[in-house]
Coordinates of C-alpha atoms in Angstrom, one line a residue:
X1 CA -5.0 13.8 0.8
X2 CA -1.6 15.5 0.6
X3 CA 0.5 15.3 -2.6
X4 CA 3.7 17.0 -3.2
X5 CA 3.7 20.1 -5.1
X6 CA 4.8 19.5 -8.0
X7 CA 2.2 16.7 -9.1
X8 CA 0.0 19.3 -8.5
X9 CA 1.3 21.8 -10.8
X10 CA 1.7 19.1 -13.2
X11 CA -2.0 17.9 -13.0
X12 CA -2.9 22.0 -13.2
X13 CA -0.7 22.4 -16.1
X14 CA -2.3 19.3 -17.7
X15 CA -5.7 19.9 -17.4
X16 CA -5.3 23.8 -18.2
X17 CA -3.5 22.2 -21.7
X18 CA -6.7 20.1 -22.1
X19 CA -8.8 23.2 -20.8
X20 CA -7.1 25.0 -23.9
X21 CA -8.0 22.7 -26.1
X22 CA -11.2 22.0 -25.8
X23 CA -11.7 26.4 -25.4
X24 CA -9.8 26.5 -29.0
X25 CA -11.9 23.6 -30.6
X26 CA -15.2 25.1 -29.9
X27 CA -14.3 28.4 -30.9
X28 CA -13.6 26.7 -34.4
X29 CA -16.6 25.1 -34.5
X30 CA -19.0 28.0 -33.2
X31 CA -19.7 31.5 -34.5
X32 CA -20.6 33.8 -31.4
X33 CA -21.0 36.6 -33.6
X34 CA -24.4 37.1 -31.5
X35 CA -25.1 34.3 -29.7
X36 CA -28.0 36.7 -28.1
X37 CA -30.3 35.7 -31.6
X38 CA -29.3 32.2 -31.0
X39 CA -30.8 32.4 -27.6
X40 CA -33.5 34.2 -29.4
X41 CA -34.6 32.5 -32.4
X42 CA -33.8 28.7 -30.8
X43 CA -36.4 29.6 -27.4
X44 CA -38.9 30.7 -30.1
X45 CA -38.4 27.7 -31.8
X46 CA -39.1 25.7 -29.0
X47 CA -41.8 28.2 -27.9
X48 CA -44.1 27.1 -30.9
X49 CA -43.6 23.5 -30.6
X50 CA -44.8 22.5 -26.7
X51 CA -46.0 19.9 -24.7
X52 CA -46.0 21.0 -21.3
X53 CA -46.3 24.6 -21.2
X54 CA -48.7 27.3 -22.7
X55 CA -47.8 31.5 -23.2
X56 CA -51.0 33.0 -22.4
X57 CA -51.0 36.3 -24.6
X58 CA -54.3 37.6 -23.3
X59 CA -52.2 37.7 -19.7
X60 CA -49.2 38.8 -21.1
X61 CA -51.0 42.1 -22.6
X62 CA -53.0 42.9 -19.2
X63 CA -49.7 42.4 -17.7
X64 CA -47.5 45.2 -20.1
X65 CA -50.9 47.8 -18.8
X66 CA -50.0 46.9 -15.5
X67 CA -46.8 47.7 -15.4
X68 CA -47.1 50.6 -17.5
X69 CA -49.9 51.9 -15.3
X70 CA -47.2 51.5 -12.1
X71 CA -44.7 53.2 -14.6
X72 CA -42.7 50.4 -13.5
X73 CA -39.7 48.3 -14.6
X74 CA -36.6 50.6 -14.3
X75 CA -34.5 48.8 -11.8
X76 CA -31.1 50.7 -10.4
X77 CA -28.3 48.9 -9.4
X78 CA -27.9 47.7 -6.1
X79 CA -24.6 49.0 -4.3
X80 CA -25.0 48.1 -1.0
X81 CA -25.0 44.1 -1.9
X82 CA -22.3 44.3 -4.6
X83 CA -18.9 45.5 -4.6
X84 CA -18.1 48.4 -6.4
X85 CA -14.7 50.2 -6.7
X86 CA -15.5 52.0 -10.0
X87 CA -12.6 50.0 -12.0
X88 CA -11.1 46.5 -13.1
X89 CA -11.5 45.1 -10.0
X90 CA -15.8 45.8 -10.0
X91 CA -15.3 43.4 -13.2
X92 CA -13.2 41.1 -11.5
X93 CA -15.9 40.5 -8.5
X94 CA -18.9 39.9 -11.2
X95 CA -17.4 37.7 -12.9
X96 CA -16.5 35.7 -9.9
X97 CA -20.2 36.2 -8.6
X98 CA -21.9 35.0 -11.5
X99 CA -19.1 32.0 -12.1
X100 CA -21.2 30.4 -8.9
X101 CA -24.4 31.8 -9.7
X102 CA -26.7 29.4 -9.7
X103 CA -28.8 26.6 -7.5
X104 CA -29.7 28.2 -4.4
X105 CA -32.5 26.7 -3.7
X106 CA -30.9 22.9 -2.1
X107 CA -29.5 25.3 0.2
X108 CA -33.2 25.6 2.3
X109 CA -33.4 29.4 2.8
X110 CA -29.3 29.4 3.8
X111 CA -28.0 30.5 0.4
X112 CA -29.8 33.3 -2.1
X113 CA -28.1 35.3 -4.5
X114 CA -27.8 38.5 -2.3
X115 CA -26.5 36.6 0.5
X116 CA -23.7 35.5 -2.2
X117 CA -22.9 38.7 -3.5
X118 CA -22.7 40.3 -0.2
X119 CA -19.8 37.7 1.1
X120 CA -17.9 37.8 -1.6
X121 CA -17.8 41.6 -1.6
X122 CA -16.6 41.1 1.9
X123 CA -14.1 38.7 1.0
X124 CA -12.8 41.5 -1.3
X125 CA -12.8 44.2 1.1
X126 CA -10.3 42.0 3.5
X127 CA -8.2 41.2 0.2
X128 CA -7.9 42.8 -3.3
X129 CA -6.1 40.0 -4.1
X130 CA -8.6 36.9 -3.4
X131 CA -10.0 36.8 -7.2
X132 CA -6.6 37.6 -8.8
X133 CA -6.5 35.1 -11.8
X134 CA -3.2 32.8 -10.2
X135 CA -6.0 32.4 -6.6
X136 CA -8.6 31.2 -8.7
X137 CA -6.7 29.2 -11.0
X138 CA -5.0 27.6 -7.4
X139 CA -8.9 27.5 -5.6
X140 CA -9.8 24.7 -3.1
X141 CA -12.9 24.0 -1.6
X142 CA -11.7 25.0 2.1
X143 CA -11.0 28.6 0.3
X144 CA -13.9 29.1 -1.2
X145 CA -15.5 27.8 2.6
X146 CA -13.9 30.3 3.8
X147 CA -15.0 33.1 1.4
X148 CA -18.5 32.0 2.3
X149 CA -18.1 32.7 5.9
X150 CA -18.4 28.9 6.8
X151 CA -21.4 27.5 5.3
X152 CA -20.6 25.8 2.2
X153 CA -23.1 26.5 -0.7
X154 CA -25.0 23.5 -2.8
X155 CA -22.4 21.5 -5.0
X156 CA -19.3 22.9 -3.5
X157 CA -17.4 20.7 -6.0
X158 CA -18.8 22.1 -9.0
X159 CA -18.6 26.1 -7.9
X160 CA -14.6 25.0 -7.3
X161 CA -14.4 23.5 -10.5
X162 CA -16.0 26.5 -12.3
X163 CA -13.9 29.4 -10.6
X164 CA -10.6 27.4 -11.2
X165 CA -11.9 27.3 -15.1
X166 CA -12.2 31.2 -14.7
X167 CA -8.8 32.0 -13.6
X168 CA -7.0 29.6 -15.7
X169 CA -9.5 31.1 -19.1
X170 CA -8.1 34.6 -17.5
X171 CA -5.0 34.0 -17.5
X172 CA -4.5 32.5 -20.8
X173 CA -6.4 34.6 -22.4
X174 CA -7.0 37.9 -20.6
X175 CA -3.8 38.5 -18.9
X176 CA -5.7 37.7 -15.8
X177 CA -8.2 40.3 -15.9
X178 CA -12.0 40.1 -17.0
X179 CA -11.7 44.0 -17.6
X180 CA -9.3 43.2 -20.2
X181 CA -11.7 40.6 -21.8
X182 CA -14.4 43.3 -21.6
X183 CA -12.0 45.8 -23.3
X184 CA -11.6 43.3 -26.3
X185 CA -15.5 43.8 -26.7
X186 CA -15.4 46.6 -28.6
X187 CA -18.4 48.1 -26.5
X188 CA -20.4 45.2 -27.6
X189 CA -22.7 43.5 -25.3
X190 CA -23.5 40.2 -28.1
X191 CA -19.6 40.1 -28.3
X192 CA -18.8 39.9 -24.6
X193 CA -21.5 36.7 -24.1
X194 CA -19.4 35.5 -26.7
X195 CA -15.8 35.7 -25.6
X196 CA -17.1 34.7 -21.7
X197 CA -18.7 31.5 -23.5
X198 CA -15.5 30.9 -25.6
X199 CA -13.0 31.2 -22.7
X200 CA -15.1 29.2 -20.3
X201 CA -17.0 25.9 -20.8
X202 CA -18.7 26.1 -17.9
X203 CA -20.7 29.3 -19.6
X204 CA -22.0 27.4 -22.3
X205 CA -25.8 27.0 -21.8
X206 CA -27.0 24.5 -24.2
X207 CA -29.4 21.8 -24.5
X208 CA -31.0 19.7 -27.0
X209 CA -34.5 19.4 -27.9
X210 CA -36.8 17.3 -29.8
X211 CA -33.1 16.8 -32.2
X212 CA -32.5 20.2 -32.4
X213 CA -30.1 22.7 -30.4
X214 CA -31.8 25.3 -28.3
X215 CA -29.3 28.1 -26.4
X216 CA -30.1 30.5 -22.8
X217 CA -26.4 31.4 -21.9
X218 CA -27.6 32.4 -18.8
X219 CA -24.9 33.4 -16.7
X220 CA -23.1 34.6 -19.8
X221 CA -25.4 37.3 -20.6
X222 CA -26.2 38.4 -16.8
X223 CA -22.4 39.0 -16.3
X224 CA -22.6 40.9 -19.2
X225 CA -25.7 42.8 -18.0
X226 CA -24.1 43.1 -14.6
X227 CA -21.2 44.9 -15.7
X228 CA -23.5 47.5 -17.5
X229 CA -25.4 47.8 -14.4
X230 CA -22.6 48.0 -11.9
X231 CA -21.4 50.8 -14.5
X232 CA -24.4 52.7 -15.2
X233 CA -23.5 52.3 -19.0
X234 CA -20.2 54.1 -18.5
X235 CA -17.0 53.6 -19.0
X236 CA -16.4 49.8 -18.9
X237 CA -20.3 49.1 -19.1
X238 CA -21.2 51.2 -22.1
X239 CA -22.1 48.7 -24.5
X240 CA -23.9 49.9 -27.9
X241 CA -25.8 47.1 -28.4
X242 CA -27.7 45.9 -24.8
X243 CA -31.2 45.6 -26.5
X244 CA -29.1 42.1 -27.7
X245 CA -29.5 40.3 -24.3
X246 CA -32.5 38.5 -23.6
X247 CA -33.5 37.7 -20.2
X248 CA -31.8 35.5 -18.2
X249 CA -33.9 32.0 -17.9
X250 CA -33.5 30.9 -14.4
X251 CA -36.4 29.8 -11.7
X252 CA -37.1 32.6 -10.3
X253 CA -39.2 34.9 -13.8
X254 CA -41.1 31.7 -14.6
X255 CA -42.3 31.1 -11.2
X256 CA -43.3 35.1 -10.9
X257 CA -45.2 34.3 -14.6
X258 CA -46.6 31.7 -13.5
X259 CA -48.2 33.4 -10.8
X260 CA -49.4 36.4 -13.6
X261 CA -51.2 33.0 -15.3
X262 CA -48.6 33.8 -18.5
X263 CA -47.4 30.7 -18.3
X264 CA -49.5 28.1 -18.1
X265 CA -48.1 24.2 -16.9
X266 CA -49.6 20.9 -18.0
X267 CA -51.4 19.5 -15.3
X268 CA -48.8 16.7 -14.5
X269 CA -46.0 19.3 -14.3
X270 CA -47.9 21.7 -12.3
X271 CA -48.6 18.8 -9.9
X272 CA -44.7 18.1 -9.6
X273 CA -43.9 21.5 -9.2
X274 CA -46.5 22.2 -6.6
X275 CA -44.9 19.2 -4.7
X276 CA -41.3 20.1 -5.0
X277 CA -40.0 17.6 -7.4
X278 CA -36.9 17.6 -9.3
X279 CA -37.5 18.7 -12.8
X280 CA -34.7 16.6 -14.9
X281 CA -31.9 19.0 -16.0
X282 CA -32.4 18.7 -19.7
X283 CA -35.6 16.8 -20.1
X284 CA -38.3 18.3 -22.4
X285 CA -40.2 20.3 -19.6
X286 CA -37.4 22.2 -18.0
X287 CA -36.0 22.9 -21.3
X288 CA -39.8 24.5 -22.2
X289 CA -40.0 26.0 -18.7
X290 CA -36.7 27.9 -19.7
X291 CA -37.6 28.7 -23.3
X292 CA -41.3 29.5 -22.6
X293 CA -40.1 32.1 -20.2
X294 CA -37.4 33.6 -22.6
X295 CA -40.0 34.5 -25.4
X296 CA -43.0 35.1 -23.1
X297 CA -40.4 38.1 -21.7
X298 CA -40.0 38.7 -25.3
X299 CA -43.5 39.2 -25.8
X300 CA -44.0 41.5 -22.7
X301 CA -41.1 44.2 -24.2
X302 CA -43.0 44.4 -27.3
X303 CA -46.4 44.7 -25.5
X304 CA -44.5 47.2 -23.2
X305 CA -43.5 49.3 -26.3
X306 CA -47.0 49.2 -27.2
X307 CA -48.2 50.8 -24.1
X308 CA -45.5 53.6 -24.7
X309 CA -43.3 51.9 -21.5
X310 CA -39.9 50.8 -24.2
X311 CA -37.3 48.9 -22.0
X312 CA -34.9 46.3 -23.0
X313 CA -35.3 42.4 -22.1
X314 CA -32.9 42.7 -19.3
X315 CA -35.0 45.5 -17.2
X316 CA -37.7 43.6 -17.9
X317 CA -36.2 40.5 -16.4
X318 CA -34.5 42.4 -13.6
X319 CA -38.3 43.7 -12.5
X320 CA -39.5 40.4 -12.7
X321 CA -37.0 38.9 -10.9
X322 CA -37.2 41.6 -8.0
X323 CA -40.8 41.0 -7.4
X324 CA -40.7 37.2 -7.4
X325 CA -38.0 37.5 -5.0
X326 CA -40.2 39.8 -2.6
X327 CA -43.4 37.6 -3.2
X328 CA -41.9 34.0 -2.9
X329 CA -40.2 35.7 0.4
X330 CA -43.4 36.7 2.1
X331 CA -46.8 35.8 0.2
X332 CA -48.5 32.8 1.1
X333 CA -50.3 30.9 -1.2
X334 CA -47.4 32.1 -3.9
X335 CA -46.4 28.9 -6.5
X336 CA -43.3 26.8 -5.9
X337 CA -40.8 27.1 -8.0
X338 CA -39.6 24.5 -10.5
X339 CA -36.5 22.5 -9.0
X340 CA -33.7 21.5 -11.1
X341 CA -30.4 20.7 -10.5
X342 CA -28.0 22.1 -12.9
X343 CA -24.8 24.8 -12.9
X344 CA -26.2 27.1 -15.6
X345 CA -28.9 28.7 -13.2

């Protein structure tokens, strides 16, 4: 359909007023002065009151020797997949990438995250201008096709939704930039998830279980990580304060701990993983999945200090991640992943 322009703008200009709204009531309401421990201290929470899923420790110590033996874990940032101009506009591109980062997998071997961050790093390189705060604000689905090269990803809707969300939270707050809203960090990594989560809703990673609140922040805290990647801990990465983050619950670490026998599944979910079931978004078992694999990581950094290998929750996450990539790629016999459909992963 076709309207004329200016009940367009109006309907932008109302729902950015809403948008503004809502983005000043929950800031009220919430203190993100490290919203990394809420992550934290909820997952644990949850972690010692499960149905569905056991953390085997016995696994996760032979696991820390392991890696140690390897002297593995220190994953370097990838250059060739991600854009990388050495300024704002580095920021700019993650922020976009990880806006749309999640739920791959409806996609059947078309869509995975490198495949992502490779075309919108191409995207950039025809125009400096495609993630400018006023595009994304403006951003329709044929766009955003376009970006992709053609073939849409899952939930097209939604990933428009999100990245029109990002440039009208940039521009009201930010002056359009995300290197801005990095600068207002301070050089703090818990204070960055925080402002991403109070300028955009579609951040906010929560859940509720068994009556109580439990937080992962997901995409919140890997932007965050991201940028310090992408920035070697310089400049607009350095942040004081990265041992903060946890790792960043998605499918793919609790599948590759699975795998380790670290985390163990009730029978009736390993059955409906195994068969490629949708686990609800929400529902007790993916929100266990998802906090079972935040404190087992936990638990492997401080077995990892033990064995003399100190890293930070993040590079354990990012070698985790890297490995189930490469195994659920090529390795027959590896475990399905758990299926959910959701935004936050």
């Amino acid at each position: 359909k076709i309207f004329p322009a200016f009940v367009g703008l109006n309907c932008w200009a109302s729902a950015r007023s809403r948008l503004s709204l809502r983005r000043k009531l929950y800031c009220s309401m919430s203190d993100f002065s490290n919203p990394c421990e809420l992550v934290r201290t909820t997952c644990s929470k949850v972690s010692s009151n499960m149905k569905y899923v056991k953390i085997n420790d016995r696994l996760i110590s032979e696991l820390a020797r392991s890696i140690s033996a390897k002297d593995e874990a220190h994953v370097s940032w990838d250059f060739d997949t991600h854009f990388h101009d050495g300024g704002d506009l580095t920021v700019q591109y993650l922020l976009v990438l990880d806006a749309i980062n999640f739920c791959f997998w409806p996609s059947e071997g078309k869509w995975e995250y490198d495949p992502l961050a490779r075309a919108l790093k191409g995207t950039l390189l025809k125009d400096r201008d495609a993630f400018s705060a006023e595009s994304l604000a403006t951003l329709q689905e044929d766009r955003l096709l376009l970006w992709l090269g053609g073939t849409p990803l899952p939930r097209m809707d939604e990933r428009v939704r999100l990245l029109r969300e990002v440039g009208q939270g940039l521009a009201e707050g930010h002056g359009g930039l995300a290197a801005n809203m990095v600068r207002s960090a301070g050089g703090s990594a818990a204070r960055l998830v925080g402002l991403v989560l109070a300028a955009f809703p579609g951040f906010r990673d929560e859940a509720v279980h068994a009556g109580q609140r439990v937080h992962f922040y997901k995409r919140a805290q890997i932007f965050v990580g991201d940028v310090w990647g992408a920035f070697n801990g310089q400049g607009l990465g350095s942040f004081r304060d990265m041992d903060q983050l946890t790792m960043f619950a998605d499918y793919r670490v609790p599948q590759i701990l699975q795998a380790y026998g670290v985390l163990e599944y009730e029978a009736g979910l390993a059955d409906r993983i195994a068969r490629m079931e949708v686990v609800a978004a929400g529902s007790d078992e993916e929100l266990e999945i998802r906090a079972a694999t935040v404190e087992a990581v936990e638990r492997l950094r401080v077995a990892l200090a033990a064995e003399g290998h100190p890293l930070l929750s993040i590079q354990v996450d990012w070698r985790l991640w890297q490995e189930g990539e490469r195994r659920a790629a090529g390795e027959e016999g590896f475990p399905a992943h758990h299926r959910t459909v959701t935004t936050f992963y």
